[in-house]
């Protein structure tokens, strides 16, 4: 611990969820307990220099660009304070990897921004949230920590690699082939690789423009599967779409009918990226590819990367 402040930003999720019966770990309502109440229930935090703010109170399935914009601006504000060591964000697990990737893309912070969560509601017989918050605070306070990471079930994941891999287990996240950044053991991070790279991030003015933008570039995800065809792509083109990410099979292969529609869309000026629907691995590009590879980005992360690219190009 550095003695500096840790800022905790609450956004809702199961970690702040309540159920009518303590043994019910699935029939709960997310985002019910305020961040101050949540922190007040964790005795081990009592003596720490914490500042808490409720930025949102939502089930993360409903996460949207407006909340991302506000969250990024609050992070930017607090990270600029010399007496702040780092930030912890409490968040639902369902879109956690998307928020983490968005924040790393726009902030690339030199201090730690640690997203944490729970798979059981706050009212559970043995909730996992309190230990996850303690571990996240330990990471946010650790000397040398930087970048946007996720802390869940004692494991530290980089925003670029993390993905929710299980619907129910407490250890629901994986960093795939990249492996975790490290682990938290008795309040101490033990690293297995470097923290995410820091960079300048986007200027505050751009972040503000994102928050107030009435319209973001529209990027949709389509999937290649047995029996796929080009009709979804045609319907999206007719509605007006700026970018398409395709969740392709294997190493980026596509049903030929869907591929033909995507190539046509690209010819009409819509940016297309091929990600894989496989849980592990990347789309390894070839020099003669017609449709660009999303590399190691999952479809949901490729969508964010493409939205940011198109937003920057339009600015
Ligand atoms: C949510 O993502 O907000 C609900 C599910 C969870 O946190 O596990």
Coordinates of C-alpha atoms and ligand atoms in Angstrom, one line a residue:
X1 CA 0.0 0.0 0.0
X2 CA 1.3 3.5 -0.9
X3 CA -0.8 5.6 1.5
X4 CA -2.4 7.4 -1.4
X5 CA -6.1 7.4 -2.1
X6 CA -8.0 4.7 -4.0
X7 CA -11.1 5.9 -5.8
X8 CA -13.9 3.3 -6.1
X9 CA -16.4 3.9 -8.9
X10 CA -19.6 1.9 -8.6
X11 CA -21.5 0.9 -11.8
X12 CA -23.9 -1.9 -10.5
X13 CA -23.7 -5.5 -11.5
X14 CA -24.3 -8.7 -9.5
X15 CA -21.7 -7.5 -7.0
X16 CA -24.4 -4.9 -6.0
X17 CA -27.3 -7.4 -6.6
X18 CA -29.8 -8.7 -4.1
X19 CA -32.0 -11.8 -4.0
X20 CA -34.9 -12.6 -1.8
X21 CA -33.3 -15.8 -0.5
X22 CA -29.7 -16.1 0.5
X23 CA -29.2 -19.4 -1.2
X24 CA -30.4 -18.0 -4.5
X25 CA -27.4 -17.2 -6.7
X26 CA -29.2 -16.7 -10.0
X27 CA -32.7 -15.3 -9.2
X28 CA -31.5 -11.9 -8.0
X29 CA -31.7 -8.4 -9.3
X30 CA -28.4 -6.8 -10.2
X31 CA -27.4 -3.2 -9.2
X32 CA -29.4 -2.7 -6.0
X33 CA -26.8 -1.9 -3.4
X34 CA -25.2 1.5 -3.5
X35 CA -21.4 1.7 -3.6
X36 CA -21.1 3.3 -0.1
X37 CA -23.3 0.5 1.4
X38 CA -21.3 -2.1 -0.5
X39 CA -18.0 -0.8 0.8
X40 CA -19.4 -0.3 4.3
X41 CA -20.1 -4.1 4.5
X42 CA -16.4 -4.9 4.0
X43 CA -14.7 -4.4 7.4
X44 CA -11.2 -4.8 6.1
X45 CA -11.6 -1.6 4.0
X46 CA -12.5 0.5 7.1
X47 CA -9.1 2.1 7.7
X48 CA -8.1 2.6 4.0
X49 CA -8.1 6.0 2.4
X50 CA -11.0 5.4 -0.1
X51 CA -13.2 7.8 -2.1
X52 CA -16.4 6.3 -3.5
X53 CA -18.6 7.5 -6.4
X54 CA -21.7 6.0 -7.9
X55 CA -21.2 6.5 -11.7
X56 CA -24.1 4.2 -12.7
X57 CA -26.3 1.6 -11.2
X58 CA -27.1 -0.9 -13.9
X59 CA -27.1 -4.5 -14.9
X60 CA -24.0 -4.5 -17.2
X61 CA -26.0 -6.2 -20.0
X62 CA -27.5 -2.7 -20.4
X63 CA -24.1 -1.0 -20.6
X64 CA -24.0 1.8 -23.2
X65 CA -21.7 4.4 -24.7
X66 CA -23.1 7.2 -22.5
X67 CA -22.0 5.3 -19.3
X68 CA -18.7 4.5 -20.9
X69 CA -18.1 8.1 -21.7
X70 CA -18.9 9.2 -18.2
X71 CA -16.8 6.5 -16.7
X72 CA -13.8 7.4 -18.9
X73 CA -14.1 11.1 -17.9
X74 CA -14.4 10.3 -14.1
X75 CA -11.3 8.0 -14.5
X76 CA -9.4 10.8 -16.3
X77 CA -10.4 13.2 -13.6
X78 CA -9.2 11.0 -10.7
X79 CA -6.1 9.7 -12.4
X80 CA -4.9 13.3 -12.8
X81 CA -4.9 13.8 -9.0
X82 CA -1.4 13.3 -7.5
X83 CA -2.8 11.8 -4.2
X84 CA -4.7 9.1 -6.1
X85 CA -2.8 5.8 -6.5
X86 CA -5.4 4.1 -8.6
X87 CA -9.1 3.4 -9.4
X88 CA -11.3 0.4 -8.7
X89 CA -14.5 0.0 -10.7
X90 CA -17.2 -2.3 -9.5
X91 CA -19.0 -3.7 -12.6
X92 CA -21.3 -6.6 -13.7
X93 CA -19.5 -9.5 -15.2
X94 CA -21.5 -9.7 -18.4
X95 CA -19.9 -6.9 -20.4
X96 CA -16.9 -6.4 -18.1
X97 CA -14.4 -7.3 -20.8
X98 CA -15.9 -4.7 -23.1
X99 CA -15.7 -1.8 -20.6
X100 CA -12.2 -2.8 -19.7
X101 CA -11.1 -2.9 -23.3
X102 CA -12.8 0.5 -24.0
X103 CA -11.1 2.1 -21.0
X104 CA -7.7 0.7 -21.9
X105 CA -8.2 1.9 -25.5
X106 CA -9.1 5.5 -24.5
X107 CA -7.1 6.0 -21.3
X108 CA -4.0 3.6 -21.5
X109 CA -3.4 4.8 -17.9
X110 CA 0.0 5.0 -16.2
X111 CA -1.8 4.3 -12.9
X112 CA -3.9 1.2 -12.3
X113 CA -7.7 1.1 -13.2
X114 CA -9.0 -2.2 -11.8
X115 CA -12.4 -3.5 -12.7
X116 CA -13.9 -6.0 -10.3
X117 CA -17.1 -7.9 -10.1
X118 CA -18.9 -10.9 -8.5
X119 CA -20.7 -14.0 -9.7
X120 CA -22.9 -14.1 -6.6
X121 CA -25.2 -11.3 -5.3
X122 CA -24.3 -9.3 -2.2
X123 CA -27.0 -11.2 -0.3
X124 CA -25.5 -14.7 -1.0
X125 CA -24.6 -17.1 1.8
X126 CA -21.0 -16.6 0.8
X127 CA -20.7 -13.7 -1.6
X128 CA -17.6 -13.5 -3.7
X129 CA -17.7 -9.7 -4.1
X130 CA -16.0 -8.6 -0.9
X131 CA -12.9 -10.6 -1.5
X132 CA -12.8 -9.5 -5.1
X133 CA -13.0 -5.8 -4.0
X134 CA -10.2 -6.4 -1.4
X135 CA -8.0 -7.9 -4.1
X136 CA -8.8 -5.1 -6.5
X137 CA -7.9 -2.5 -3.9
X138 CA -4.6 -4.3 -3.3
X139 CA -3.9 -4.2 -7.0
X140 CA -4.9 -0.5 -7.3
X141 CA -2.5 0.3 -4.4
X142 CA 0.4 -1.8 -5.6
X143 CA 3.6 0.0 -6.5
X144 CA 4.3 -0.1 -10.2
X145 CA 0.8 -1.2 -11.2
X146 CA -0.6 0.4 -14.4
X147 CA -3.1 -0.1 -17.1
X148 CA -6.7 -1.3 -17.1
X149 CA -7.0 -4.8 -15.6
X150 CA -9.7 -7.0 -14.3
X151 CA -9.4 -8.7 -10.9
X152 CA -11.7 -11.7 -10.3
X153 CA -11.3 -14.8 -8.1
X154 CA -7.7 -13.9 -7.2
X155 CA -6.5 -13.5 -10.8
X156 CA -5.4 -10.3 -12.6
X157 CA -6.3 -10.1 -16.3
X158 CA -5.2 -7.5 -18.9
X159 CA -8.1 -5.7 -20.6
X160 CA -6.9 -6.8 -24.0
X161 CA -7.0 -10.5 -23.2
X162 CA -9.8 -11.0 -20.6
X163 CA -13.0 -12.7 -21.6
X164 CA -15.9 -14.1 -19.5
X165 CA -15.7 -17.9 -20.2
X166 CA -18.2 -19.3 -17.7
X167 CA -21.8 -18.6 -16.9
X168 CA -21.8 -19.7 -13.3
X169 CA -18.4 -20.4 -11.7
X170 CA -16.8 -17.8 -9.4
X171 CA -13.6 -18.0 -11.5
X172 CA -15.6 -16.9 -14.7
X173 CA -12.8 -15.1 -16.6
X174 CA -9.8 -16.3 -18.6
X175 CA -7.0 -14.5 -20.5
X176 CA -6.7 -17.4 -23.0
X177 CA -3.4 -18.1 -24.6
X178 CA -1.9 -14.8 -23.2
X179 CA -2.4 -16.0 -19.6
X180 CA -3.1 -13.7 -16.7
X181 CA -1.0 -10.8 -15.7
X182 CA -0.8 -12.4 -12.3
X183 CA -2.5 -13.4 -9.1
X184 CA -3.5 -11.7 -5.8
X185 CA -2.3 -13.6 -2.7
X186 CA -3.0 -12.3 0.8
X187 CA -3.2 -8.7 -0.5
X188 CA -0.1 -9.0 -2.7
X189 CA 0.0 -9.1 -6.5
X190 CA 2.3 -11.9 -7.8
X191 CA 3.0 -11.1 -11.5
X192 CA 3.4 -13.6 -14.2
X193 CA 3.9 -11.0 -16.9
X194 CA 4.1 -7.2 -17.4
X195 CA 1.3 -4.8 -16.6
X196 CA -0.5 -3.4 -19.7
X197 CA 1.4 -0.7 -21.6
X198 CA 0.6 2.9 -20.7
X199 CA 0.2 5.6 -23.4
X200 CA -1.2 9.1 -23.8
X201 CA -4.8 8.0 -24.2
X202 CA -7.3 10.2 -25.9
X203 CA -7.3 13.9 -25.2
X204 CA -10.0 15.0 -22.7
X205 CA -11.7 17.0 -25.5
X206 CA -12.1 13.9 -27.5
X207 CA -13.5 12.0 -24.5
X208 CA -16.0 14.8 -23.9
X209 CA -17.0 14.8 -27.5
X210 CA -17.6 11.0 -27.2
X211 CA -19.8 11.5 -24.1
X212 CA -21.9 14.2 -25.8
X213 CA -22.0 12.6 -29.3
X214 CA -25.6 12.1 -30.3
X215 CA -24.5 9.4 -32.7
X216 CA -21.6 7.0 -32.7
X217 CA -20.5 5.1 -35.8
X218 CA -22.8 2.1 -36.1
X219 CA -20.8 -1.1 -36.0
X220 CA -22.7 -4.4 -35.9
X221 CA -21.6 -8.0 -35.3
X222 CA -22.8 -10.8 -37.6
X223 CA -21.9 -14.4 -37.3
X224 CA -20.8 -17.1 -39.8
X225 CA -22.4 -20.5 -39.1
X226 CA -23.8 -23.5 -40.9
X227 CA -26.5 -22.3 -43.3
X228 CA -25.5 -18.6 -43.0
X229 CA -26.3 -16.3 -45.9
X230 CA -25.9 -12.6 -46.8
X231 CA -29.4 -11.4 -45.9
X232 CA -28.5 -10.0 -42.5
X233 CA -25.7 -8.0 -44.1
X234 CA -28.0 -6.7 -46.8
X235 CA -30.6 -5.7 -44.2
X236 CA -27.9 -3.8 -42.2
X237 CA -26.7 -2.1 -45.3
X238 CA -30.2 -1.0 -46.2
X239 CA -30.6 0.5 -42.7
X240 CA -27.2 2.3 -42.8
X241 CA -24.2 0.8 -41.0
X242 CA -20.7 2.2 -40.8
X243 CA -18.8 -1.0 -39.9
X244 CA -19.3 -4.7 -39.6
X245 CA -17.4 -7.3 -37.5
X246 CA -18.0 -10.9 -38.5
X247 CA -17.6 -13.6 -35.9
X248 CA -16.0 -16.0 -38.3
X249 CA -15.4 -19.8 -38.0
X250 CA -12.0 -21.1 -37.1
X251 CA -9.1 -19.0 -38.5
X252 CA -11.5 -16.4 -40.0
X253 CA -13.3 -18.5 -42.6
X254 CA -16.8 -17.5 -43.7
X255 CA -19.8 -19.2 -45.3
X256 CA -19.4 -18.3 -49.0
X257 CA -22.8 -16.5 -49.2
X258 CA -22.1 -14.4 -46.1
X259 CA -18.5 -13.7 -47.4
X260 CA -19.9 -12.5 -50.8
X261 CA -22.3 -10.0 -49.0
X262 CA -19.5 -8.8 -46.8
X263 CA -17.1 -8.2 -49.7
X264 CA -19.9 -6.3 -51.4
X265 CA -20.5 -4.2 -48.2
X266 CA -16.8 -3.4 -48.1
X267 CA -16.9 -2.4 -51.7
X268 CA -19.7 0.0 -50.8
X269 CA -17.5 1.7 -48.2
X270 CA -18.4 -0.3 -45.0
X271 CA -15.3 -1.2 -43.0
X272 CA -15.3 -5.0 -42.3
X273 CA -13.2 -6.9 -39.8
X274 CA -13.0 -10.7 -39.4
X275 CA -12.8 -11.9 -35.8
X276 CA -13.1 -15.5 -34.8
X277 CA -16.0 -17.1 -32.9
X278 CA -13.5 -19.5 -31.3
X279 CA -13.0 -18.9 -27.6
X280 CA -9.2 -19.1 -28.0
X281 CA -6.7 -18.1 -30.6
X282 CA -6.5 -15.3 -33.1
X283 CA -7.3 -14.8 -36.8
X284 CA -3.9 -15.2 -38.5
X285 CA -3.9 -12.9 -41.5
X286 CA -2.7 -13.8 -45.0
X287 CA -1.3 -11.3 -47.5
X288 CA -4.1 -12.0 -50.0
X289 CA -7.0 -11.6 -47.5
X290 CA -9.8 -9.6 -49.0
X291 CA -11.4 -8.8 -45.6
X292 CA -9.0 -7.6 -42.8
X293 CA -8.3 -9.7 -39.7
X294 CA -9.2 -8.5 -36.2
X295 CA -6.1 -10.3 -35.0
X296 CA -6.5 -11.4 -31.4
X297 CA -9.5 -9.3 -30.7
X298 CA -12.8 -11.1 -29.9
X299 CA -15.8 -10.0 -31.9
X300 CA -17.0 -7.7 -29.1
X301 CA -13.6 -6.1 -28.7
X302 CA -13.1 -5.8 -32.4
X303 CA -16.4 -3.9 -32.6
X304 CA -15.2 -1.4 -30.0
X305 CA -11.8 -1.0 -31.8
X306 CA -13.7 -0.3 -35.1
X307 CA -16.1 2.1 -33.5
X308 CA -13.2 4.1 -32.0
X309 CA -11.4 4.1 -35.3
X310 CA -14.4 5.3 -37.2
X311 CA -15.2 7.9 -34.5
X312 CA -11.6 9.2 -34.8
X313 CA -11.8 9.3 -38.6
X314 CA -15.1 11.3 -38.5
X315 CA -13.8 13.8 -35.9
Ligands
LIG1 C1 -24.2 -7.9 -14.8 O1 -23.4 -8.1 -15.6 O2 -24.5 -6.8 -14.4 C2 -25.0 -9.0 -14.2 C3 -24.3 -10.3 -14.1 C4 -23.1 -10.3 -13.3 O3 -22.6 -9.3 -12.8 O4 -22.5 -11.4 -13.1

